[in-house]
Each structure stands twice: as structure tokens, then as C-alpha cells.
mmCIF file of C-alpha atoms in Angstrom:
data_model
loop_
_atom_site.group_PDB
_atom_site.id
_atom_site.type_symbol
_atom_site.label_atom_id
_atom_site.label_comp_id
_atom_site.label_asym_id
_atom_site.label_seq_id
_atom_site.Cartn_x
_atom_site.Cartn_y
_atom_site.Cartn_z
ATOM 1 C CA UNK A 501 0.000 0.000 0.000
ATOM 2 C CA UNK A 502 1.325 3.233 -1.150
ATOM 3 C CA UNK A 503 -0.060 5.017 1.287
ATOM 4 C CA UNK A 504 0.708 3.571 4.487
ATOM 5 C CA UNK A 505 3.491 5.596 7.062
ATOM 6 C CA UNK A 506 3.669 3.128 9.375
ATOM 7 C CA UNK A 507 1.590 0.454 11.520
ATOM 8 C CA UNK A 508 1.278 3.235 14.426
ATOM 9 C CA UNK A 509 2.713 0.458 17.234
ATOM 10 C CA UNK A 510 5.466 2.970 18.276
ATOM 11 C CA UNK A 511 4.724 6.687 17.664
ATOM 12 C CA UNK A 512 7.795 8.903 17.879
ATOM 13 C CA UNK A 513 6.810 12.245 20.377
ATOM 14 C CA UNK A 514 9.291 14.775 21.289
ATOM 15 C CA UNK A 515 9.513 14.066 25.329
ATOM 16 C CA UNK A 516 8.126 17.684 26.949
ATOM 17 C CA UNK A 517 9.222 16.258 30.550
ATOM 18 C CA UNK A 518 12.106 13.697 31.415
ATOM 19 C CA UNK A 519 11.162 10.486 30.854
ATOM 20 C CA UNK A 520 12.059 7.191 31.830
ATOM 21 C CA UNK A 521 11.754 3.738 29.719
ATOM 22 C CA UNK A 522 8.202 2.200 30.919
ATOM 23 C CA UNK A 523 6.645 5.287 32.033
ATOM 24 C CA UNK A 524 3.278 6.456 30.742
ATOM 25 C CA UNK A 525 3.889 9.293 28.366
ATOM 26 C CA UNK A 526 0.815 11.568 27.255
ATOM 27 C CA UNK A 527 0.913 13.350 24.665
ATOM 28 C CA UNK A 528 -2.585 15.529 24.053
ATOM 29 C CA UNK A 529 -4.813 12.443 23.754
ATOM 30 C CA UNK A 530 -2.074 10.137 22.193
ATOM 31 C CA UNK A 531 -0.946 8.020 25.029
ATOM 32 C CA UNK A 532 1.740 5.307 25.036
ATOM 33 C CA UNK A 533 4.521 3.408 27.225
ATOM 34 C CA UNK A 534 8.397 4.878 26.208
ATOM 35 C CA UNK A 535 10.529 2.475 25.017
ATOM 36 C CA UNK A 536 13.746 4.290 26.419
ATOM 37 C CA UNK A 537 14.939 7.197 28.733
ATOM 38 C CA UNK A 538 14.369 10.747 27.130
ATOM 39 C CA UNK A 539 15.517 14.388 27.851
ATOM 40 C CA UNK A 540 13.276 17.126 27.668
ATOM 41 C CA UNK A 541 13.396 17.923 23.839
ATOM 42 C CA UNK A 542 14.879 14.520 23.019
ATOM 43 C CA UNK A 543 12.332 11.919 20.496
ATOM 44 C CA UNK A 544 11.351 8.783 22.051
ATOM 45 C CA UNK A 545 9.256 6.075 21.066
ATOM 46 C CA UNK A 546 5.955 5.817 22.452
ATOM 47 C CA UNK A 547 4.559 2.401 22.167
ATOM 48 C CA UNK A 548 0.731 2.574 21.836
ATOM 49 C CA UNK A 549 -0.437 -1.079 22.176
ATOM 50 C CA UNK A 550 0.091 -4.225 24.206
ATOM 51 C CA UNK A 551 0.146 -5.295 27.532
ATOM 52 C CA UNK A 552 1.664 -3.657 30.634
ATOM 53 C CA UNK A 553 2.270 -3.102 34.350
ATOM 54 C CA UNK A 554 2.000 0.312 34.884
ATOM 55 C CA UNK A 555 1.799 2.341 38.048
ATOM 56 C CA UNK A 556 -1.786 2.881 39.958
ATOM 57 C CA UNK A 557 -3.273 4.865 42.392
ATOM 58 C CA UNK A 558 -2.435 2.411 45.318
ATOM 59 C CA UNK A 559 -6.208 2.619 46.944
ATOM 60 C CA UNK A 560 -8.309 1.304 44.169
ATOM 61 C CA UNK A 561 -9.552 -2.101 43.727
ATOM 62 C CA UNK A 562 -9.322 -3.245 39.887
ATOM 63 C CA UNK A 563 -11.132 -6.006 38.229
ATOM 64 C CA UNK A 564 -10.368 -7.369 35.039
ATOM 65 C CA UNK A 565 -12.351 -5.263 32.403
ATOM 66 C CA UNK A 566 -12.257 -2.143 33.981
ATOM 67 C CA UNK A 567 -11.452 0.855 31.933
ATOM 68 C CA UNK A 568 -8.634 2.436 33.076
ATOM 69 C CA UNK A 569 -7.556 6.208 32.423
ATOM 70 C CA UNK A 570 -4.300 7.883 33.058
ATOM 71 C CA UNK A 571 -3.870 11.006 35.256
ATOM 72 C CA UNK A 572 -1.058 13.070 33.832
ATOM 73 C CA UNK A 573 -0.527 14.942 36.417
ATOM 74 C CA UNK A 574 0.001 12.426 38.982
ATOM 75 C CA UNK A 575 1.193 9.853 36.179
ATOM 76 C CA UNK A 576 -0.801 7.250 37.680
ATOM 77 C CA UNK A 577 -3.671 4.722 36.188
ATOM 78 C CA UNK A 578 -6.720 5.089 37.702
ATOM 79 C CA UNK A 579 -10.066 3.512 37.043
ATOM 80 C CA UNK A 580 -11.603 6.859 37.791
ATOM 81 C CA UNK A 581 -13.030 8.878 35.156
ATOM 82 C CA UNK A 582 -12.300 12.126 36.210
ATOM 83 C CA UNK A 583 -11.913 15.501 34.348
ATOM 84 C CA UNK A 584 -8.847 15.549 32.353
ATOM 85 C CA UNK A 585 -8.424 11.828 33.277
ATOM 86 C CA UNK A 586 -8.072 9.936 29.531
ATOM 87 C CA UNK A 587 -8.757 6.379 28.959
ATOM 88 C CA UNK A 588 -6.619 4.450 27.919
ATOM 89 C CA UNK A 589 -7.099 0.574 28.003
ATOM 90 C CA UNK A 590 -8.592 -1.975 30.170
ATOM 91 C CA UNK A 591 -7.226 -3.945 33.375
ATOM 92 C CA UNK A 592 -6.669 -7.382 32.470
ATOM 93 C CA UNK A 593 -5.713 -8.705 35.877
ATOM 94 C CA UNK A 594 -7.064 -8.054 39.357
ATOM 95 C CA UNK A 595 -5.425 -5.350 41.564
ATOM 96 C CA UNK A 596 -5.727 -4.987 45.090
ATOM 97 C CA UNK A 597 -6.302 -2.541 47.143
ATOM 98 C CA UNK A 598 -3.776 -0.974 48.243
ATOM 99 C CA UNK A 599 -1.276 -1.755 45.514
ATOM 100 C CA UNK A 600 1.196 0.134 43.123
ATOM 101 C CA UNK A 601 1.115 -1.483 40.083
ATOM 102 C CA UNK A 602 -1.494 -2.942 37.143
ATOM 103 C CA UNK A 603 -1.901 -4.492 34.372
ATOM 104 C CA UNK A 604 -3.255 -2.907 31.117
ATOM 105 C CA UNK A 605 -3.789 -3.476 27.955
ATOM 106 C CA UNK A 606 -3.848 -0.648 26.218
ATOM 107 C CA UNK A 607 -6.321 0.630 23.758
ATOM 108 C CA UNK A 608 -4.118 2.214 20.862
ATOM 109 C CA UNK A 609 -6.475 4.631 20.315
ATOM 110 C CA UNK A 610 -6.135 9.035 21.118
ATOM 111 C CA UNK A 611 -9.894 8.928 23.058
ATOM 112 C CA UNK A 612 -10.468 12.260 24.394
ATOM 113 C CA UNK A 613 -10.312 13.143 27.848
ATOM 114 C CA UNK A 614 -12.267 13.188 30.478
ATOM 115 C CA UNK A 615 -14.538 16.859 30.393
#
């Protein structure tokens, strides 16, 4: 296909904060796991789908199914839906409460945000 610019796995962003390979990186409503450490100003690879443990507000509960947004200002997952929270997968193992981590799998889509 003529057309095609790429399979949109792995976005390339230009990093606005320092960022660390694994960490949730949000980008407007583009959201996606960095593949490496990045400088402010510095491109890094965003990786938009698949499955990963990412951080969590420790005092929620998940099940599996849950939607689950990101909060970029704390830069944790949270299966609130709060303004400015954006969605951006589903929990596809339990969490407990109180825990750090989850597991997400991760929508590849740029939803909008919570109004």
C-alpha cells in the first residue's frame, strides 16, 4: 500500500518532561509506554499497544475489564473517570487494594479526555 506511514505500534513524540523507559507518556490524547529514557526535547518512542504493568493509584480495587484512564498529572492509572483523566485501556488482571502497580492493555487509540 502506497499510502501507508507506518503500523502506528510505536509513535515517535518529542519528550516535553524527562522520561524514563516504561513510564506512561501523554501526549494531548495520544498516550503510550516509552521504550527508552528521554531528555526534555529529546524523540522517544511511544509504544501505543500491548500489555503492561503500569503504576496505579495504590487505593483502588481493579477487576479485570475495567477501563482504566491515566492522570497526567500524577502519572498514575486510575479507574476513575475524572476531568482531564483519559482512557486508555482496560485492566486485564485483578489489583488490590492498596497496591502500586497494574496491568493494562492498552487501547491504541487518542480517546479524548475526560470533560
Amino acid at each position: 500500500m502506497k499510502n501507508l506511514v507506518q503500523n502506528g505500534a510505536v509513535i515517535t513524540v518529542i519528550a516535553a518532561a524527562a522520561i524514563d523507559s516504561g513510564d506512561g507518556v501523554k501526549v494531548g490524547t495520544l498516550f503510550g509506554v516509552a521504550q527508552k529514557d528521554a531528555a526534555i526535547g529529546e524523540s522517544v518512542g511511544i509504544v501505543t499497544t500491548g500489555v503492561y504493568e503500569l503504576p496505579k493509584t495504590s487505593a483502588q480495587a481493579w477487576t479485570v475489564g475495567a477501563a482504566v484512564y491515566f492522570n497526567g498529572t500524577s502519572g498514575l492509572c486510575t479507574t476513575a473517570a475524572t476531568t482531564g483523566n483519559l482512557l486508555i485501556g482496560v485492566a486485564v488482571e485483578p489489583a488490590a487494594n492498596p497496591s502500586g502497580t497494574g496491568v493494562v492493555r492498552l487501547n491504541g487509540s487518542a480517546p479524548a479526555a475526560v470533560a
